[in-house]
Amino acid sequence: MKGLIGVALISVMMAFAEPIVLAQSSGVDIYKAKCLICHAVDGSGNMPAGKATKTPSFNSAEMLKMSDADFLADTRNGKGKMPAYSGKLSDQEIKNVVAYIHTLQKK
Ligand code: HEC
């Protein structure tokens, strides 16, 4: 009986947890799903779609000078050939993915 209650409880918890996980993906998951196609796994932009759109490397001198606020604003609003993600990603997800991009940058 106890076991059954446990299983029922876990199912209920999972039913609630799943949409939350989907709505708030981690930075690395978002990057792989939406950004890697242009920005490449290492952030170099060395991808066919990255070359076609002239995606700059996150380690270019110009990018290293950009502030966190610039990255957040440009991910929300888009810039040049870079698509806008406000409405497509939650604000928390935009923060997560930008935090992940910083990990691809040389310190
Ligand atoms: C269609 C290709 C493409 C995709 C997909 C893409 N980007 Fe970009 N991204 C670009 C290009 C091109 C630029 C350079 C924009 C410019 O300076 O004109 C850029 C620039 C940026 C910058 C720097 C903006 C700045 O301040 O100059 C950030 C941050 C960025 N992208 C984040 C992301 C994130 C996060 C995603 C995924 C959610 C993403 N990009 C998906 C093409 C892309």
PDB file of C-alpha atoms and ligand atoms in Angstrom:
ATOM      1  CA  MET A   1       0.000   0.000   0.000  1.00  0.00           C
ATOM      2  CA  LYS A   2       2.757   2.406   0.974  1.00  0.00           C
ATOM      3  CA  GLY A   3       4.509   1.581  -2.292  1.00  0.00           C
ATOM      4  CA  LEU A   4       1.392   2.379  -4.281  1.00  0.00           C
ATOM      5  CA  ILE A   5       1.018   5.746  -2.607  1.00  0.00           C
ATOM      6  CA  GLY A   6       4.660   6.433  -3.333  1.00  0.00           C
ATOM      7  CA  VAL A   7       4.221   5.609  -7.016  1.00  0.00           C
ATOM      8  CA  ALA A   8       1.072   7.729  -7.208  1.00  0.00           C
ATOM      9  CA  LEU A   9       2.885  10.620  -5.529  1.00  0.00           C
ATOM     10  CA  ILE A  10       5.832  10.397  -7.903  1.00  0.00           C
ATOM     11  CA  SER A  11       3.510  10.343 -10.938  1.00  0.00           C
ATOM     12  CA  VAL A  12       1.716  13.436  -9.678  1.00  0.00           C
ATOM     13  CA  MET A  13       5.022  15.180  -9.037  1.00  0.00           C
ATOM     14  CA  MET A  14       6.310  14.287 -12.488  1.00  0.00           C
ATOM     15  CA  ALA A  15       3.126  15.528 -14.121  1.00  0.00           C
ATOM     16  CA  PHE A  16       3.778  18.917 -12.549  1.00  0.00           C
ATOM     17  CA  ALA A  17       7.547  18.919 -12.940  1.00  0.00           C
ATOM     18  CA  GLU A  18       7.582  18.200 -16.668  1.00  0.00           C
ATOM     19  CA  PRO A  19       5.991  21.405 -17.995  1.00  0.00           C
ATOM     20  CA  ILE A  20       8.264  23.400 -15.683  1.00  0.00           C
ATOM     21  CA  VAL A  21      11.334  21.676 -17.108  1.00  0.00           C
ATOM     22  CA  LEU A  22      10.123  22.265 -20.659  1.00  0.00           C
ATOM     23  CA  ALA A  23       9.297  25.915 -20.007  1.00  0.00           C
ATOM     24  CA  GLN A  24      12.666  26.633 -18.374  1.00  0.00           C
ATOM     25  CA  SER A  25      15.345  24.848 -20.363  1.00  0.00           C
ATOM     26  CA  SER A  26      18.949  25.132 -19.284  1.00  0.00           C
ATOM     27  CA  GLY A  27      21.323  27.421 -21.128  1.00  0.00           C
ATOM     28  CA  VAL A  28      23.262  24.604 -22.744  1.00  0.00           C
ATOM     29  CA  ASP A  29      20.073  22.901 -24.006  1.00  0.00           C
ATOM     30  CA  ILE A  30      18.761  26.134 -25.506  1.00  0.00           C
ATOM     31  CA  TYR A  31      22.136  26.869 -27.086  1.00  0.00           C
ATOM     32  CA  LYS A  32      22.289  23.432 -28.721  1.00  0.00           C
ATOM     33  CA  ALA A  33      18.676  23.612 -29.911  1.00  0.00           C
ATOM     34  CA  LYS A  34      18.563  27.196 -31.209  1.00  0.00           C
ATOM     35  CA  CYS A  35      21.937  28.922 -31.374  1.00  0.00           C
ATOM     36  CA  LEU A  36      24.484  26.272 -32.347  1.00  0.00           C
ATOM     37  CA  ILE A  37      23.267  26.207 -35.965  1.00  0.00           C
ATOM     38  CA  CYS A  38      24.871  29.638 -36.511  1.00  0.00           C
ATOM     39  CA  HIS A  39      27.157  30.156 -33.506  1.00  0.00           C
ATOM     40  CA  ALA A  40      28.763  26.626 -33.558  1.00  0.00           C
ATOM     41  CA  VAL A  41      29.439  24.393 -30.573  1.00  0.00           C
ATOM     42  CA  ASP A  42      32.485  26.460 -29.522  1.00  0.00           C
ATOM     43  CA  GLY A  43      30.903  29.852 -30.217  1.00  0.00           C
ATOM     44  CA  SER A  44      33.191  30.461 -33.205  1.00  0.00           C
ATOM     45  CA  GLY A  45      30.378  30.821 -35.739  1.00  0.00           C
ATOM     46  CA  ASN A  46      32.173  28.242 -37.858  1.00  0.00           C
ATOM     47  CA  MET A  47      29.036  26.623 -39.333  1.00  0.00           C
ATOM     48  CA  PRO A  48      27.475  26.847 -42.816  1.00  0.00           C
ATOM     49  CA  ALA A  49      24.612  28.989 -41.462  1.00  0.00           C
ATOM     50  CA  GLY A  50      27.122  30.967 -39.399  1.00  0.00           C
ATOM     51  CA  LYS A  51      29.220  31.740 -42.480  1.00  0.00           C
ATOM     52  CA  ALA A  52      26.127  32.612 -44.529  1.00  0.00           C
ATOM     53  CA  THR A  53      25.019  35.141 -41.891  1.00  0.00           C
ATOM     54  CA  LYS A  54      28.574  36.258 -41.008  1.00  0.00           C
ATOM     55  CA  THR A  55      28.031  35.200 -37.390  1.00  0.00           C
ATOM     56  CA  PRO A  56      30.944  36.593 -35.364  1.00  0.00           C
ATOM     57  CA  SER A  57      32.902  34.502 -32.873  1.00  0.00           C
ATOM     58  CA  PHE A  58      31.996  35.117 -29.232  1.00  0.00           C
ATOM     59  CA  ASN A  59      35.764  35.390 -28.745  1.00  0.00           C
ATOM     60  CA  SER A  60      36.311  38.186 -31.273  1.00  0.00           C
ATOM     61  CA  ALA A  61      37.754  41.359 -29.734  1.00  0.00           C
ATOM     62  CA  GLU A  62      34.434  43.114 -30.330  1.00  0.00           C
ATOM     63  CA  MET A  63      32.368  40.414 -28.611  1.00  0.00           C
ATOM     64  CA  LEU A  64      34.698  40.222 -25.621  1.00  0.00           C
ATOM     65  CA  LYS A  65      34.051  43.935 -25.087  1.00  0.00           C
ATOM     66  CA  MET A  66      30.253  43.511 -25.067  1.00  0.00           C
ATOM     67  CA  SER A  67      28.514  43.687 -21.708  1.00  0.00           C
ATOM     68  CA  ASP A  68      26.137  41.115 -20.334  1.00  0.00           C
ATOM     69  CA  ALA A  69      23.340  43.687 -20.810  1.00  0.00           C
ATOM     70  CA  ASP A  70      24.239  43.991 -24.527  1.00  0.00           C
ATOM     71  CA  PHE A  71      24.083  40.219 -24.967  1.00  0.00           C
ATOM     72  CA  LEU A  72      20.737  40.011 -23.170  1.00  0.00           C
ATOM     73  CA  ALA A  73      19.227  42.905 -25.144  1.00  0.00           C
ATOM     74  CA  ASP A  74      20.469  41.628 -28.523  1.00  0.00           C
ATOM     75  CA  THR A  75      19.211  38.100 -27.804  1.00  0.00           C
ATOM     76  CA  ARG A  76      15.799  39.544 -26.896  1.00  0.00           C
ATOM     77  CA  ASN A  77      15.529  42.022 -29.772  1.00  0.00           C
ATOM     78  CA  GLY A  78      17.778  40.524 -32.437  1.00  0.00           C
ATOM     79  CA  LYS A  79      20.507  42.351 -34.325  1.00  0.00           C
ATOM     80  CA  GLY A  80      21.225  42.301 -38.058  1.00  0.00           C
ATOM     81  CA  LYS A  81      20.805  38.664 -39.207  1.00  0.00           C
ATOM     82  CA  MET A  82      20.559  37.487 -35.613  1.00  0.00           C
ATOM     83  CA  PRO A  83      16.908  36.549 -34.902  1.00  0.00           C
ATOM     84  CA  ALA A  84      14.998  38.042 -31.924  1.00  0.00           C
ATOM     85  CA  TYR A  85      14.125  35.571 -29.166  1.00  0.00           C
ATOM     86  CA  SER A  86      11.767  37.557 -26.938  1.00  0.00           C
ATOM     87  CA  GLY A  87       8.455  35.707 -27.071  1.00  0.00           C
ATOM     88  CA  LYS A  88      10.237  32.520 -28.216  1.00  0.00           C
ATOM     89  CA  LEU A  89      12.281  32.089 -25.029  1.00  0.00           C
ATOM     90  CA  SER A  90      11.328  33.176 -21.522  1.00  0.00           C
ATOM     91  CA  ASP A  91      13.350  35.907 -19.879  1.00  0.00           C
ATOM     92  CA  GLN A  92      14.898  33.310 -17.569  1.00  0.00           C
ATOM     93  CA  GLU A  93      15.851  31.164 -20.583  1.00  0.00           C
ATOM     94  CA  ILE A  94      17.491  34.154 -22.281  1.00  0.00           C
ATOM     95  CA  LYS A  95      19.488  34.731 -19.089  1.00  0.00           C
ATOM     96  CA  ASN A  96      20.416  31.032 -18.958  1.00  0.00           C
ATOM     97  CA  VAL A  97      21.600  30.897 -22.565  1.00  0.00           C
ATOM     98  CA  VAL A  98      23.573  34.151 -22.302  1.00  0.00           C
ATOM     99  CA  ALA A  99      25.234  32.837 -19.119  1.00  0.00           C
ATOM    100  CA  TYR A 100      26.168  29.732 -21.116  1.00  0.00           C
ATOM    101  CA  ILE A 101      27.620  31.859 -23.942  1.00  0.00           C
ATOM    102  CA  HIS A 102      29.902  33.557 -21.413  1.00  0.00           C
ATOM    103  CA  THR A 103      31.329  30.127 -20.530  1.00  0.00           C
ATOM    104  CA  LEU A 104      32.410  29.790 -24.199  1.00  0.00           C
ATOM    105  CA  GLN A 105      34.369  33.040 -23.958  1.00  0.00           C
ATOM    106  CA  LYS A 106      38.043  33.227 -23.023  1.00  0.00           C
ATOM    107  CA  LYS A 107      38.432  35.041 -19.773  1.00  0.00           C
TER     108      LYS A 107
HETATM  109  C1  HEC B   1      20.554  32.617 -38.086  1.00  0.00           C
HETATM  110  C2  HEC B   1      21.832  32.588 -37.378  1.00  0.00           C
HETATM  111  C3  HEC B   1      21.818  32.866 -35.888  1.00  0.00           C
HETATM  112  C4  HEC B   1      21.149  32.171 -34.905  1.00  0.00           C
HETATM  113  C5  HEC B   1      20.231  30.984 -35.056  1.00  0.00           C
HETATM  114  C6  HEC B   1      21.539  32.792 -33.652  1.00  0.00           C
HETATM  115  N1  HEC B   1      22.393  33.835 -33.881  1.00  0.00           N
HETATM  116 FE1  HEC B   1      23.233  35.049 -32.474  1.00  0.00          FE
HETATM  117  N2  HEC B   1      24.120  36.134 -33.943  1.00  0.00           N
HETATM  118  C7  HEC B   1      24.012  35.900 -35.297  1.00  0.00           C
HETATM  119  C8  HEC B   1      24.664  36.973 -36.035  1.00  0.00           C
HETATM  120  C9  HEC B   1      24.762  37.089 -37.540  1.00  0.00           C
HETATM  121  C10 HEC B   1      25.173  37.871 -35.061  1.00  0.00           C
HETATM  122  C11 HEC B   1      25.880  39.204 -35.297  1.00  0.00           C
HETATM  123  C12 HEC B   1      24.854  40.310 -35.311  1.00  0.00           C
HETATM  124  C13 HEC B   1      25.416  41.647 -35.726  1.00  0.00           C
HETATM  125  O1  HEC B   1      26.313  42.131 -35.044  1.00  0.00           O
HETATM  126  O2  HEC B   1      24.936  42.185 -36.732  1.00  0.00           O
HETATM  127  C14 HEC B   1      24.835  37.291 -33.756  1.00  0.00           C
HETATM  128  C15 HEC B   1      25.168  37.869 -32.555  1.00  0.00           C
HETATM  129  C16 HEC B   1      24.824  37.362 -31.333  1.00  0.00           C
HETATM  130  C17 HEC B   1      25.177  37.949 -30.059  1.00  0.00           C
HETATM  131  C18 HEC B   1      26.009  39.187 -29.858  1.00  0.00           C
HETATM  132  C19 HEC B   1      25.130  40.383 -29.975  1.00  0.00           C
HETATM  133  C20 HEC B   1      25.889  41.640 -29.830  1.00  0.00           C
HETATM  134  O3  HEC B   1      25.785  42.250 -28.757  1.00  0.00           O
HETATM  135  O4  HEC B   1      26.561  42.039 -30.795  1.00  0.00           O
HETATM  136  C21 HEC B   1      24.623  37.190 -29.084  1.00  0.00           C
HETATM  137  C22 HEC B   1      24.703  37.406 -27.588  1.00  0.00           C
HETATM  138  C23 HEC B   1      23.922  36.130 -29.738  1.00  0.00           C
HETATM  139  N3  HEC B   1      24.058  36.236 -31.091  1.00  0.00           N
HETATM  140  C24 HEC B   1      23.219  35.158 -29.073  1.00  0.00           C
HETATM  141  C25 HEC B   1      22.472  34.174 -29.697  1.00  0.00           C
HETATM  142  C26 HEC B   1      21.644  33.230 -28.979  1.00  0.00           C
HETATM  143  C27 HEC B   1      21.521  33.183 -27.477  1.00  0.00           C
HETATM  144  C28 HEC B   1      21.056  32.448 -29.916  1.00  0.00           C
HETATM  145  C29 HEC B   1      20.096  31.293 -29.683  1.00  0.00           C
HETATM  146  C30 HEC B   1      18.991  31.509 -28.770  1.00  0.00           C
HETATM  147  C31 HEC B   1      21.500  32.913 -31.227  1.00  0.00           C
HETATM  148  N4  HEC B   1      22.356  33.953 -31.049  1.00  0.00           N
HETATM  149  C32 HEC B   1      21.088  32.370 -32.425  1.00  0.00           C
HETATM  150  C33 HEC B   1      23.371  34.838 -35.890  1.00  0.00           C
HETATM  151  C34 HEC B   1      22.580  33.916 -35.231  1.00  0.00           C
END
